PDB file of C-alpha atoms and ligand atoms in Angstrom:
ATOM      1  CA  MET A   1      -9.230 -68.130 -21.886  1.00 81.00           C
ATOM      2  CA  LYS A   2      -6.856 -64.955 -21.162  1.00 86.00           C
ATOM      3  CA  LYS A   3      -5.519 -63.964 -17.552  1.00 92.00           C
ATOM      4  CA  ILE A   4      -6.668 -60.834 -16.592  1.00 97.00           C
ATOM      5  CA  THR A   5      -3.579 -59.065 -15.175  1.00 97.00           C
ATOM      6  CA  LYS A   6      -4.088 -55.171 -16.406  1.00 98.00           C
ATOM      7  CA  ALA A   7      -5.701 -53.250 -14.539  1.00 98.00           C
ATOM      8  CA  ILE A   8      -6.807 -49.151 -14.629  1.00 98.00           C
ATOM      9  CA  ILE A   9      -7.826 -46.935 -12.944  1.00 98.00           C
ATOM     10  CA  PRO A  10      -9.856 -43.527 -13.607  1.00 97.00           C
ATOM     11  CA  ALA A  11      -8.648 -41.133 -11.199  1.00 96.00           C
ATOM     12  CA  ALA A  12      -9.085 -38.132 -13.404  1.00 95.00           C
ATOM     13  CA  GLY A  13     -12.512 -36.873 -11.963  1.00 93.00           C
ATOM     14  CA  LEU A  14     -12.829 -32.379 -10.628  1.00 92.00           C
ATOM     15  CA  GLY A  15     -13.237 -34.569  -7.576  1.00 91.00           C
ATOM     16  CA  THR A  16     -16.039 -31.202  -6.705  1.00 93.00           C
ATOM     17  CA  ARG A  17     -18.076 -32.683  -4.393  1.00 94.00           C
ATOM     18  CA  VAL A  18     -15.380 -33.076  -2.254  1.00 94.00           C
ATOM     19  CA  LEU A  19     -13.950 -29.417  -2.475  1.00 95.00           C
ATOM     20  CA  PRO A  20     -12.135 -27.392  -0.976  1.00 95.00           C
ATOM     21  CA  ALA A  21      -9.872 -30.561  -0.137  1.00 92.00           C
ATOM     22  CA  SER A  22      -9.407 -31.985  -4.063  1.00 91.00           C
ATOM     23  CA  LYS A  23      -8.253 -27.975  -5.231  1.00 91.00           C
ATOM     24  CA  SER A  24      -5.297 -29.269  -5.211  1.00 90.00           C
ATOM     25  CA  VAL A  25      -4.647 -32.377  -3.405  1.00 92.00           C
ATOM     26  CA  PRO A  26      -6.746 -35.050  -6.206  1.00 93.00           C
ATOM     27  CA  LYS A  27      -9.714 -36.574  -4.078  1.00 94.00           C
ATOM     28  CA  GLU A  28      -7.678 -39.845  -5.272  1.00 95.00           C
ATOM     29  CA  MET A  29      -4.006 -38.737  -2.898  1.00 95.00           C
ATOM     30  CA  LEU A  30      -7.023 -38.451  -0.198  1.00 95.00           C
ATOM     31  CA  ASN A  31      -5.561 -39.690   3.034  1.00 95.00           C
ATOM     32  CA  ILE A  32      -7.916 -43.090   4.825  1.00 97.00           C
ATOM     33  CA  VAL A  33      -5.258 -43.426   8.202  1.00 97.00           C
ATOM     34  CA  ASP A  34      -1.594 -43.808   7.054  1.00 95.00           C
ATOM     35  CA  LYS A  35      -2.555 -44.491   2.962  1.00 96.00           C
ATOM     36  CA  PRO A  36      -3.480 -42.324  -0.295  1.00 97.00           C
ATOM     37  CA  ALA A  37      -6.772 -43.735  -1.171  1.00 97.00           C
ATOM     38  CA  ILE A  38      -4.617 -44.918  -4.650  1.00 97.00           C
ATOM     39  CA  GLN A  39      -2.335 -47.318  -2.213  1.00 97.00           C
ATOM     40  CA  TYR A  40      -5.842 -49.214  -0.782  1.00 97.00           C
ATOM     41  CA  ILE A  41      -7.055 -50.084  -4.827  1.00 98.00           C
ATOM     42  CA  VAL A  42      -3.650 -50.445  -6.105  1.00 98.00           C
ATOM     43  CA  GLU A  43      -3.304 -53.236  -3.763  1.00 97.00           C
ATOM     44  CA  GLU A  44      -6.829 -54.715  -3.541  1.00 98.00           C
ATOM     45  CA  ALA A  45      -5.579 -54.976  -7.362  1.00 98.00           C
ATOM     46  CA  ALA A  46      -2.372 -56.473  -6.527  1.00 97.00           C
ATOM     47  CA  ALA A  47      -3.717 -59.051  -4.119  1.00 97.00           C
ATOM     48  CA  ALA A  48      -6.111 -60.105  -7.069  1.00 97.00           C
ATOM     49  CA  GLY A  49      -3.325 -60.989  -9.705  1.00 97.00           C
ATOM     50  CA  ILE A  50      -3.320 -57.930 -11.529  1.00 98.00           C
ATOM     51  CA  THR A  51       0.396 -57.314 -11.951  1.00 97.00           C
ATOM     52  CA  ASP A  52       0.088 -53.944 -14.035  1.00 98.00           C
ATOM     53  CA  ILE A  53      -1.840 -51.055 -14.272  1.00 98.00           C
ATOM     54  CA  LEU A  54      -2.595 -47.737 -16.001  1.00 98.00           C
ATOM     55  CA  ILE A  55      -3.937 -44.863 -13.485  1.00 97.00           C
ATOM     56  CA  ILE A  56      -6.009 -42.154 -16.313  1.00 97.00           C
ATOM     57  CA  THR A  57      -5.003 -39.163 -14.248  1.00 95.00           C
ATOM     58  CA  ASN A  58      -4.882 -35.417 -15.737  1.00 90.00           C
ATOM     59  CA  ARG A  59      -3.221 -31.701 -14.674  1.00 82.00           C
ATOM     60  CA  GLY A  60      -2.700 -31.107 -11.742  1.00 79.00           C
ATOM     61  CA  LYS A  61      -1.969 -34.594 -10.383  1.00 78.00           C
ATOM     62  CA  GLY A  62       1.243 -35.650 -11.182  1.00 86.00           C
ATOM     63  CA  VAL A  63       1.794 -35.926  -6.571  1.00 92.00           C
ATOM     64  CA  MET A  64       0.122 -39.403  -7.789  1.00 94.00           C
ATOM     65  CA  GLU A  65       2.849 -40.578  -9.741  1.00 94.00           C
ATOM     66  CA  ASP A  66       6.022 -39.613  -7.535  1.00 94.00           C
ATOM     67  CA  HIS A  67       3.514 -41.490  -4.728  1.00 95.00           C
ATOM     68  CA  PHE A  68       4.423 -44.761  -6.243  1.00 95.00           C
ATOM     69  CA  ASP A  69       7.728 -44.108  -7.954  1.00 93.00           C
ATOM     70  CA  HIS A  70      10.962 -43.810  -5.579  1.00 92.00           C
ATOM     71  CA  SER A  71      11.954 -40.822  -3.554  1.00 91.00           C
ATOM     72  CA  TYR A  72      15.953 -41.678  -2.752  1.00 91.00           C
ATOM     73  CA  GLU A  73      16.594 -39.236  -0.018  1.00 92.00           C
ATOM     74  CA  LEU A  74      13.953 -40.542   2.051  1.00 92.00           C
ATOM     75  CA  GLU A  75      14.664 -44.222   1.233  1.00 93.00           C
ATOM     76  CA  ASP A  76      18.628 -43.887   2.552  1.00 93.00           C
ATOM     77  CA  LYS A  77      17.466 -41.444   5.120  1.00 93.00           C
ATOM     78  CA  LEU A  78      15.477 -43.859   6.419  1.00 94.00           C
ATOM     79  CA  SER A  79      17.292 -46.358   5.558  1.00 92.00           C
ATOM     80  CA  LYS A  80      20.330 -45.462   7.188  1.00 93.00           C
ATOM     81  CA  ASN A  81      18.010 -45.812  10.819  1.00 93.00           C
ATOM     82  CA  PRO A  82      17.548 -49.173  12.027  1.00 92.00           C
ATOM     83  CA  SER A  83      14.962 -47.678  14.839  1.00 94.00           C
ATOM     84  CA  LYS A  84      13.060 -46.665  11.628  1.00 93.00           C
ATOM     85  CA  LYS A  85      13.676 -49.576   9.488  1.00 93.00           C
ATOM     86  CA  ASP A  86       8.992 -50.255   9.194  1.00 92.00           C
ATOM     87  CA  LEU A  87       9.020 -47.170   7.981  1.00 93.00           C
ATOM     88  CA  TYR A  88      11.273 -47.725   5.921  1.00 93.00           C
ATOM     89  CA  ASP A  89       9.866 -50.925   4.488  1.00 92.00           C
ATOM     90  CA  SER A  90       6.263 -48.849   4.279  1.00 93.00           C
ATOM     91  CA  VAL A  91       7.864 -46.280   1.806  1.00 92.00           C
ATOM     92  CA  LEU A  92       9.809 -48.695  -0.017  1.00 91.00           C
ATOM     93  CA  GLU A  93       6.452 -50.738  -0.570  1.00 91.00           C
ATOM     94  CA  CYS A  94       4.703 -47.468  -2.755  1.00 93.00           C
ATOM     95  CA  SER A  95       6.955 -47.928  -5.995  1.00 91.00           C
ATOM     96  CA  ASN A  96       7.247 -52.199  -4.838  1.00 92.00           C
ATOM     97  CA  ILE A  97       3.272 -53.632  -5.358  1.00 94.00           C
ATOM     98  CA  CYS A  98       3.470 -53.529  -9.110  1.00 94.00           C
ATOM     99  CA  ASN A  99       4.268 -51.659 -11.953  1.00 96.00           C
ATOM    100  CA  VAL A 100       2.171 -48.568 -12.333  1.00 97.00           C
ATOM    101  CA  TYR A 101       1.656 -46.709 -15.029  1.00 97.00           C
ATOM    102  CA  PHE A 102       0.669 -43.280 -16.030  1.00 97.00           C
ATOM    103  CA  VAL A 103      -2.142 -41.081 -19.095  1.00 96.00           C
ATOM    104  CA  ARG A 104      -3.888 -38.070 -18.852  1.00 95.00           C
ATOM    105  CA  GLN A 105      -6.813 -37.581 -19.680  1.00 95.00           C
ATOM    106  CA  LYS A 106      -6.741 -34.240 -21.485  1.00 92.00           C
ATOM    107  CA  GLU A 107      -9.930 -33.082 -21.186  1.00 90.00           C
ATOM    108  CA  THR A 108     -12.231 -34.861 -17.974  1.00 92.00           C
ATOM    109  CA  LYS A 109     -15.424 -36.102 -20.603  1.00 93.00           C
ATOM    110  CA  GLY A 110     -15.895 -38.674 -18.193  1.00 95.00           C
ATOM    111  CA  LEU A 111     -15.490 -42.232 -16.855  1.00 96.00           C
ATOM    112  CA  GLY A 112     -16.289 -43.481 -20.221  1.00 96.00           C
ATOM    113  CA  HIS A 113     -13.712 -41.276 -22.001  1.00 96.00           C
ATOM    114  CA  ALA A 114     -11.200 -41.525 -19.085  1.00 97.00           C
ATOM    115  CA  ILE A 115     -11.766 -45.581 -19.925  1.00 98.00           C
ATOM    116  CA  MET A 116     -11.320 -44.910 -23.480  1.00 97.00           C
ATOM    117  CA  CYS A 117      -7.471 -43.348 -22.623  1.00 97.00           C
ATOM    118  CA  ALA A 118      -6.383 -46.743 -21.724  1.00 98.00           C
ATOM    119  CA  LYS A 119      -7.145 -48.646 -25.279  1.00 97.00           C
ATOM    120  CA  SER A 120      -3.213 -48.875 -26.717  1.00 97.00           C
ATOM    121  CA  PHE A 121      -3.197 -49.905 -22.714  1.00 98.00           C
ATOM    122  CA  ILE A 122      -5.424 -52.628 -23.361  1.00 98.00           C
ATOM    123  CA  GLY A 123      -4.587 -53.478 -25.987  1.00 96.00           C
ATOM    124  CA  ASP A 124      -6.656 -56.263 -27.304  1.00 95.00           C
ATOM    125  CA  GLU A 125      -7.078 -58.562 -24.180  1.00 96.00           C
ATOM    126  CA  PRO A 126      -9.684 -59.015 -20.687  1.00 97.00           C
ATOM    127  CA  PHE A 127      -8.952 -55.853 -17.855  1.00 98.00           C
ATOM    128  CA  ALA A 128     -10.240 -55.341 -14.814  1.00 98.00           C
ATOM    129  CA  ILE A 129     -11.618 -51.480 -14.003  1.00 98.00           C
ATOM    130  CA  LEU A 130     -11.042 -50.029 -10.269  1.00 98.00           C
ATOM    131  CA  TYR A 131     -12.150 -46.390  -9.769  1.00 97.00           C
ATOM    132  CA  GLY A 132     -10.453 -44.805  -8.202  1.00 96.00           C
ATOM    133  CA  ASP A 133     -12.590 -42.643  -5.698  1.00 95.00           C
ATOM    134  CA  ASP A 134     -13.818 -46.215  -4.567  1.00 97.00           C
ATOM    135  CA  VAL A 135     -12.066 -47.952  -1.318  1.00 98.00           C
ATOM    136  CA  ILE A 136     -13.829 -51.677  -0.916  1.00 97.00           C
ATOM    137  CA  ASP A 137     -12.244 -53.553   1.761  1.00 94.00           C
ATOM    138  CA  GLY A 138     -12.767 -57.246   0.490  1.00 92.00           C
ATOM    139  CA  TYR A 139     -14.222 -59.748   2.985  1.00 86.00           C
ATOM    140  CA  GLY A 140     -11.391 -62.118   3.594  1.00 85.00           C
ATOM    141  CA  GLN A 141     -10.728 -61.491  -0.488  1.00 94.00           C
ATOM    142  CA  PRO A 142      -9.886 -58.694  -2.739  1.00 97.00           C
ATOM    143  CA  VAL A 143     -13.006 -57.611  -4.176  1.00 98.00           C
ATOM    144  CA  MET A 144     -11.018 -57.396  -7.430  1.00 98.00           C
ATOM    145  CA  LYS A 145     -10.707 -60.883  -7.389  1.00 98.00           C
ATOM    146  CA  GLN A 146     -14.197 -62.384  -6.729  1.00 98.00           C
ATOM    147  CA  LEU A 147     -14.800 -60.374 -10.235  1.00 98.00           C
ATOM    148  CA  ILE A 148     -12.094 -61.951 -11.896  1.00 98.00           C
ATOM    149  CA  ASP A 149     -13.345 -65.859 -10.531  1.00 97.00           C
ATOM    150  CA  VAL A 150     -17.175 -64.779 -11.927  1.00 98.00           C
ATOM    151  CA  TYR A 151     -15.445 -63.871 -14.860  1.00 97.00           C
ATOM    152  CA  GLU A 152     -13.263 -67.156 -15.339  1.00 97.00           C
ATOM    153  CA  ASN A 153     -16.315 -68.854 -14.237  1.00 96.00           C
ATOM    154  CA  THR A 154     -18.748 -67.230 -17.509  1.00 96.00           C
ATOM    155  CA  GLY A 155     -16.918 -65.565 -20.187  1.00 95.00           C
ATOM    156  CA  LYS A 156     -18.939 -62.153 -19.427  1.00 96.00           C
ATOM    157  CA  SER A 157     -17.288 -58.609 -18.602  1.00 97.00           C
ATOM    158  CA  VAL A 158     -18.637 -58.332 -14.755  1.00 98.00           C
ATOM    159  CA  VAL A 159     -19.741 -55.791 -13.188  1.00 98.00           C
ATOM    160  CA  GLY A 160     -19.634 -55.126  -8.598  1.00 98.00           C
ATOM    161  CA  VAL A 161     -22.646 -55.090  -7.420  1.00 97.00           C
ATOM    162  CA  GLN A 162     -24.277 -54.263  -3.446  1.00 96.00           C
ATOM    163  CA  GLU A 163     -28.323 -53.911  -3.196  1.00 95.00           C
ATOM    164  CA  VAL A 164     -28.018 -49.445  -1.871  1.00 95.00           C
ATOM    165  CA  THR A 165     -30.859 -47.841  -0.127  1.00 95.00           C
ATOM    166  CA  ARG A 166     -33.668 -46.626  -2.583  1.00 95.00           C
ATOM    167  CA  GLU A 167     -33.072 -42.971  -2.191  1.00 94.00           C
ATOM    168  CA  ALA A 168     -29.073 -43.722  -3.014  1.00 92.00           C
ATOM    169  CA  VAL A 169     -29.991 -46.580  -6.484  1.00 95.00           C
ATOM    170  CA  LYS A 170     -32.233 -43.120  -7.544  1.00 95.00           C
ATOM    171  CA  LYS A 171     -27.935 -42.003  -7.659  1.00 91.00           C
ATOM    172  CA  TYR A 172     -25.589 -44.249  -8.805  1.00 91.00           C
ATOM    173  CA  CYS A 173     -27.731 -46.435 -11.010  1.00 93.00           C
ATOM    174  CA  THR A 174     -30.604 -49.476 -11.356  1.00 96.00           C
ATOM    175  CA  LEU A 175     -30.837 -53.104 -13.171  1.00 97.00           C
ATOM    176  CA  ASP A 176     -32.417 -55.487 -14.192  1.00 97.00           C
ATOM    177  CA  ILE A 177     -32.085 -58.733 -12.920  1.00 97.00           C
ATOM    178  CA  THR A 178     -32.165 -62.354 -12.698  1.00 97.00           C
ATOM    179  CA  PRO A 179     -30.033 -64.131 -10.111  1.00 97.00           C
ATOM    180  CA  HIS A 180     -28.429 -67.581 -11.106  1.00 97.00           C
ATOM    181  CA  GLU A 181     -29.704 -70.684  -9.537  1.00 95.00           C
ATOM    182  CA  ASP A 182     -26.797 -71.971  -9.165  1.00 94.00           C
ATOM    183  CA  ASN A 183     -25.450 -68.566  -6.916  1.00 96.00           C
ATOM    184  CA  PRO A 184     -27.768 -66.179  -6.883  1.00 96.00           C
ATOM    185  CA  LYS A 185     -24.774 -63.694  -5.670  1.00 97.00           C
ATOM    186  CA  VAL A 186     -24.340 -64.153  -9.713  1.00 98.00           C
ATOM    187  CA  MET A 187     -26.810 -62.127 -11.689  1.00 98.00           C
ATOM    188  CA  ASP A 188     -27.598 -62.140 -15.796  1.00 97.00           C
ATOM    189  CA  VAL A 189     -27.761 -57.897 -16.632  1.00 98.00           C
ATOM    190  CA  HIS A 190     -31.241 -57.716 -18.588  1.00 97.00           C
ATOM    191  CA  GLN A 191     -31.051 -53.785 -18.038  1.00 96.00           C
ATOM    192  CA  ILE A 192     -29.954 -50.772 -16.295  1.00 96.00           C
ATOM    193  CA  ILE A 193     -30.811 -47.201 -15.175  1.00 94.00           C
ATOM    194  CA  GLU A 194     -28.454 -44.048 -14.700  1.00 91.00           C
ATOM    195  CA  LYS A 195     -29.854 -41.970 -12.300  1.00 92.00           C
ATOM    196  CA  PRO A 196     -33.502 -43.633 -12.060  1.00 95.00           C
ATOM    197  CA  THR A 197     -36.489 -41.445 -11.365  1.00 96.00           C
ATOM    198  CA  GLU A 198     -38.389 -43.396  -8.466  1.00 95.00           C
ATOM    199  CA  GLU A 199     -40.599 -44.903 -11.041  1.00 96.00           C
ATOM    200  CA  GLN A 200     -37.883 -46.033 -13.199  1.00 96.00           C
ATOM    201  CA  ILE A 201     -36.128 -48.160 -10.497  1.00 97.00           C
ATOM    202  CA  MET A 202     -35.486 -51.827 -11.099  1.00 97.00           C
ATOM    203  CA  SER A 203     -33.746 -53.139  -7.971  1.00 97.00           C
ATOM    204  CA  CYS A 204     -31.860 -51.470  -5.621  1.00 96.00           C
ATOM    205  CA  PHE A 205     -28.583 -53.621  -6.746  1.00 96.00           C
ATOM    206  CA  ALA A 206     -25.883 -50.147  -7.830  1.00 94.00           C
ATOM    207  CA  ILE A 207     -22.549 -51.220  -9.492  1.00 95.00           C
ATOM    208  CA  LEU A 208     -20.147 -49.635  -6.455  1.00 93.00           C
ATOM    209  CA  GLY A 209     -17.116 -49.183  -8.577  1.00 95.00           C
ATOM    210  CA  ARG A 210     -15.499 -52.602  -9.788  1.00 98.00           C
ATOM    211  CA  VAL A 211     -15.075 -53.565 -13.501  1.00 98.00           C
ATOM    212  CA  VAL A 212     -13.876 -56.956 -15.437  1.00 98.00           C
ATOM    213  CA  ALA A 213     -14.750 -56.349 -19.015  1.00 97.00           C
ATOM    214  CA  GLN A 214     -13.075 -57.018 -22.556  1.00 95.00           C
ATOM    215  CA  PRO A 215     -12.070 -55.264 -25.450  1.00 95.00           C
ATOM    216  CA  GLN A 216     -14.973 -54.997 -26.968  1.00 94.00           C
ATOM    217  CA  VAL A 217     -16.237 -52.133 -24.727  1.00 96.00           C
ATOM    218  CA  PHE A 218     -13.798 -49.663 -26.672  1.00 97.00           C
ATOM    219  CA  ASP A 219     -15.188 -50.368 -30.093  1.00 96.00           C
ATOM    220  CA  TYR A 220     -18.536 -49.506 -28.200  1.00 96.00           C
ATOM    221  CA  LEU A 221     -17.517 -46.220 -26.772  1.00 96.00           C
ATOM    222  CA  ALA A 222     -15.963 -44.761 -29.641  1.00 95.00           C
ATOM    223  CA  GLU A 223     -19.236 -45.307 -31.281  1.00 94.00           C
ATOM    224  CA  ASP A 224     -21.003 -43.983 -28.204  1.00 92.00           C
ATOM    225  CA  LEU A 225     -18.553 -41.231 -27.727  1.00 91.00           C
ATOM    226  CA  ALA A 226     -19.862 -40.416 -31.724  1.00 89.00           C
ATOM    227  CA  ASN A 227     -23.273 -40.039 -30.932  1.00 89.00           C
ATOM    228  CA  THR A 228     -22.356 -38.150 -27.669  1.00 88.00           C
ATOM    229  CA  PRO A 229     -23.381 -34.228 -28.288  1.00 88.00           C
ATOM    230  CA  GLU A 230     -20.215 -31.677 -28.147  1.00 86.00           C
ATOM    231  CA  GLY A 231     -20.019 -30.230 -23.981  1.00 87.00           C
ATOM    232  CA  GLU A 232     -22.180 -33.617 -21.965  1.00 89.00           C
ATOM    233  CA  GLU A 233     -19.859 -36.175 -20.335  1.00 91.00           C
ATOM    234  CA  LEU A 234     -19.943 -40.584 -22.257  1.00 93.00           C
ATOM    235  CA  TYR A 235     -20.721 -41.812 -18.971  1.00 91.00           C
ATOM    236  CA  PHE A 236     -19.269 -45.833 -19.293  1.00 95.00           C
ATOM    237  CA  THR A 237     -22.789 -47.360 -17.485  1.00 93.00           C
ATOM    238  CA  ASP A 238     -24.506 -46.695 -21.711  1.00 91.00           C
ATOM    239  CA  THR A 239     -22.061 -49.246 -22.344  1.00 94.00           C
ATOM    240  CA  LEU A 240     -22.632 -50.665 -20.001  1.00 96.00           C
ATOM    241  CA  ALA A 241     -25.510 -51.229 -19.932  1.00 95.00           C
ATOM    242  CA  ARG A 242     -25.459 -52.174 -24.356  1.00 95.00           C
ATOM    243  CA  LEU A 243     -23.603 -54.813 -22.556  1.00 96.00           C
ATOM    244  CA  GLY A 244     -26.243 -56.029 -20.496  1.00 96.00           C
ATOM    245  CA  LYS A 245     -29.351 -55.574 -23.961  1.00 96.00           C
ATOM    246  CA  GLU A 246     -27.078 -58.183 -25.406  1.00 96.00           C
ATOM    247  CA  GLY A 247     -26.278 -60.574 -22.715  1.00 96.00           C
ATOM    248  CA  LYS A 248     -23.246 -60.100 -22.039  1.00 96.00           C
ATOM    249  CA  LEU A 249     -22.653 -58.568 -18.235  1.00 98.00           C
ATOM    250  CA  VAL A 250     -23.175 -60.706 -15.479  1.00 98.00           C
ATOM    251  CA  ALA A 251     -23.481 -58.558 -11.942  1.00 98.00           C
ATOM    252  CA  LEU A 252     -22.092 -60.076  -9.173  1.00 98.00           C
ATOM    253  CA  ASP A 253     -23.335 -58.704  -4.665  1.00 98.00           C
ATOM    254  CA  PHE A 254     -19.636 -58.640  -3.621  1.00 97.00           C
ATOM    255  CA  ASP A 255     -18.592 -59.304  -0.322  1.00 96.00           C
ATOM    256  CA  GLY A 256     -16.843 -55.933   0.604  1.00 96.00           C
ATOM    257  CA  ASN A 257     -17.570 -53.174   2.190  1.00 96.00           C
ATOM    258  CA  ARG A 258     -17.371 -49.759   0.120  1.00 96.00           C
ATOM    259  CA  PHE A 259     -16.159 -46.550   0.921  1.00 96.00           C
ATOM    260  CA  ASP A 260     -17.552 -43.711  -1.743  1.00 95.00           C
ATOM    261  CA  MET A 261     -14.250 -41.301  -1.417  1.00 95.00           C
ATOM    262  CA  GLY A 262     -16.138 -38.982  -3.426  1.00 93.00           C
ATOM    263  CA  ASN A 263     -18.348 -37.401  -1.250  1.00 93.00           C
ATOM    264  CA  LYS A 264     -17.423 -35.387   2.536  1.00 95.00           C
ATOM    265  CA  LEU A 265     -19.007 -39.212   5.061  1.00 95.00           C
ATOM    266  CA  GLY A 266     -17.781 -41.429   2.694  1.00 96.00           C
ATOM    267  CA  ILE A 267     -14.803 -39.938   3.658  1.00 97.00           C
ATOM    268  CA  MET A 268     -14.987 -40.383   7.090  1.00 97.00           C
ATOM    269  CA  LYS A 269     -17.096 -43.663   7.121  1.00 97.00           C
ATOM    270  CA  ALA A 270     -13.374 -44.490   5.367  1.00 98.00           C
ATOM    271  CA  ASN A 271     -10.743 -43.193   7.914  1.00 98.00           C
ATOM    272  CA  CYS A 272     -13.108 -44.023  10.937  1.00 97.00           C
ATOM    273  CA  GLU A 273     -13.220 -47.991  10.377  1.00 97.00           C
ATOM    274  CA  MET A 274      -9.640 -48.240   9.017  1.00 97.00           C
ATOM    275  CA  ALA A 275      -8.201 -46.976  12.338  1.00 97.00           C
ATOM    276  CA  LEU A 276     -10.272 -49.466  14.311  1.00 97.00           C
ATOM    277  CA  LYS A 277      -9.302 -51.631  13.043  1.00 95.00           C
ATOM    278  CA  HIS A 278      -4.996 -50.244  11.714  1.00 95.00           C
ATOM    279  CA  GLY A 279      -2.902 -53.136  14.464  1.00 94.00           C
ATOM    280  CA  GLU A 280      -0.613 -50.003  15.877  1.00 94.00           C
ATOM    281  CA  ILE A 281      -3.875 -47.060  16.252  1.00 97.00           C
ATOM    282  CA  GLY A 282      -6.516 -49.210  16.922  1.00 97.00           C
ATOM    283  CA  GLU A 283      -7.121 -49.985  19.950  1.00 98.00           C
ATOM    284  CA  ASP A 284      -6.848 -46.435  21.589  1.00 98.00           C
ATOM    285  CA  PHE A 285      -8.753 -44.839  18.510  1.00 98.00           C
ATOM    286  CA  LYS A 286     -11.512 -47.304  19.836  1.00 97.00           C
ATOM    287  CA  ALA A 287     -11.450 -46.534  23.245  1.00 97.00           C
ATOM    288  CA  TYR A 288     -11.387 -42.894  22.850  1.00 97.00           C
ATOM    289  CA  ILE A 289     -14.965 -43.287  20.201  1.00 97.00           C
ATOM    290  CA  LYS A 290     -16.230 -44.993  23.329  1.00 97.00           C
ATOM    291  CA  ASP A 291     -15.417 -42.549  25.514  1.00 97.00           C
ATOM    292  CA  LEU A 292     -16.794 -39.679  22.011  1.00 96.00           C
ATOM    293  CA  ALA A 293     -19.464 -42.283  22.052  1.00 94.00           C
ATOM    294  CA  SER A 294     -21.702 -41.740  25.369  1.00 95.00           C
ATOM    295  CA  LYS A 295     -20.540 -38.015  25.627  1.00 94.00           C
ATOM    296  CA  ILE A 296     -22.929 -37.614  22.024  1.00 88.00           C
TER     297      ILE A 296
HETATM  298  P1  LIG B 301     -17.152 -39.203 -10.415  1.00 94.84           P
HETATM  299  O1  LIG B 301     -18.307 -38.867 -10.969  1.00 94.84           O
HETATM  300  O2  LIG B 301     -17.302 -40.116  -9.012  1.00 94.84           O
HETATM  301  O3  LIG B 301     -16.047 -38.732 -10.094  1.00 94.84           O
HETATM  302  O4  LIG B 301     -16.226 -40.543 -11.319  1.00 94.84           O
HETATM  303  P2  LIG B 301     -15.487 -36.534 -10.079  1.00 94.84           P
HETATM  304  O5  LIG B 301     -16.337 -36.040 -11.389  1.00 94.84           O
HETATM  305  O6  LIG B 301     -14.041 -36.260  -9.920  1.00 94.84           O
HETATM  306  O7  LIG B 301     -17.134 -36.300  -8.706  1.00 94.84           O
HETATM  307  P3  LIG B 301     -17.487 -34.523  -8.492  1.00 94.84           P
HETATM  308  O8  LIG B 301     -18.850 -35.597  -9.512  1.00 94.84           O
HETATM  309  O9  LIG B 301     -16.672 -33.707  -9.358  1.00 94.84           O
HETATM  310  O10 LIG B 301     -16.774 -35.722  -7.480  1.00 94.84           O
HETATM  311  C1  LIG B 301     -15.484 -41.738 -11.026  1.00 94.84           C
HETATM  312  C2  LIG B 301     -14.594 -42.170 -11.588  1.00 94.84           C
HETATM  313  O11 LIG B 301     -13.765 -41.222 -12.090  1.00 94.84           O
HETATM  314  C3  LIG B 301     -13.014 -40.241 -12.455  1.00 94.84           C
HETATM  315  C4  LIG B 301     -13.001 -39.986 -11.438  1.00 94.84           C
HETATM  316  O12 LIG B 301     -11.753 -39.482 -11.111  1.00 94.84           O
HETATM  317  C5  LIG B 301     -13.118 -41.458  -9.841  1.00 94.84           C
HETATM  318  O13 LIG B 301     -12.303 -42.303  -9.771  1.00 94.84           O
HETATM  319  N1  LIG B 301     -13.246 -39.907 -13.661  1.00 94.84           N
HETATM  320  C6  LIG B 301     -14.043 -39.724 -13.858  1.00 94.84           C
HETATM  321  C7  LIG B 301     -12.033 -40.018 -14.714  1.00 94.84           C
HETATM  322  O14 LIG B 301     -10.703 -40.405 -15.052  1.00 94.84           O
HETATM  323  N2  LIG B 301     -12.590 -38.725 -15.556  1.00 94.84           N
HETATM  324  C8  LIG B 301     -13.667 -37.867 -15.605  1.00 94.84           C
HETATM  325  O15 LIG B 301     -13.794 -37.749 -16.727  1.00 94.84           O
HETATM  326  C9  LIG B 301     -15.457 -38.429 -14.822  1.00 94.84           C
END
């Protein structure tokens, strides 16, 4: 079995749910305490053993390329001041996490279409997909590593899932699943329905931003694209649903706290929880939150 060393991060969406913040700053670059969301995602991938990442961007998202590149003027200035050593290290770290490449999705035609832009980068290898607006704080182990372990044990494509409320599942997707007897957190996926109605809900497990896929998905996506009416988006869920029907997909109920940076409440929760855990400001922020809570 080939080891997974490549990942893609689709980050070319329009981010309409967080406008006007995302008008000129991509939502993937929105801040969580002191780092942009996408840096947490790149760090998670690297911690899972990924060495090469392709970020799918589009017009106006060049700021992401700058973030993972060297900033020589800044580095030079900080390196000359010993009291700024920590800042110097943090700036240098951005360009050293792993190999980061970029390609543009020339038209915003949906997540499936964004993933297709990575075909030649991936070649004939299994690979990881980390959605650019889903930051996941893994409990103990990076969530992508949890998925890769399941891929290595089952040989099948893997989707990261968690149970959400019935209201939330209607906004994501619903899965028909059978838990494995030896490990109920791993489940065979039989069917997936995108944005189900109340009657269509099969379970409250929804796919939340992490996938391990075989290169075969590019053939499926190409076929699905050919059947997609002009002007409509290519949904990745349809491709995953097909893998499920063919018995080639498992779901992992991962251990981790997921923040949806694609909506306003998700952004606030991410900042609040990460600030409470932050080495420099955590204690002060906790005191502030306690004081604030006593006044509400
Ligand atoms: P979303 O559907 O949540 O992102 O896609 P969006 O389209 O930006 O959201 P809204 O509805 O307008 O607020 C999940 C991930 O896939 C990327 C997004 O950038 C996000 O990280 N994506 C989506 C693409 O790369 N290309 C697309 O055409 C669509």
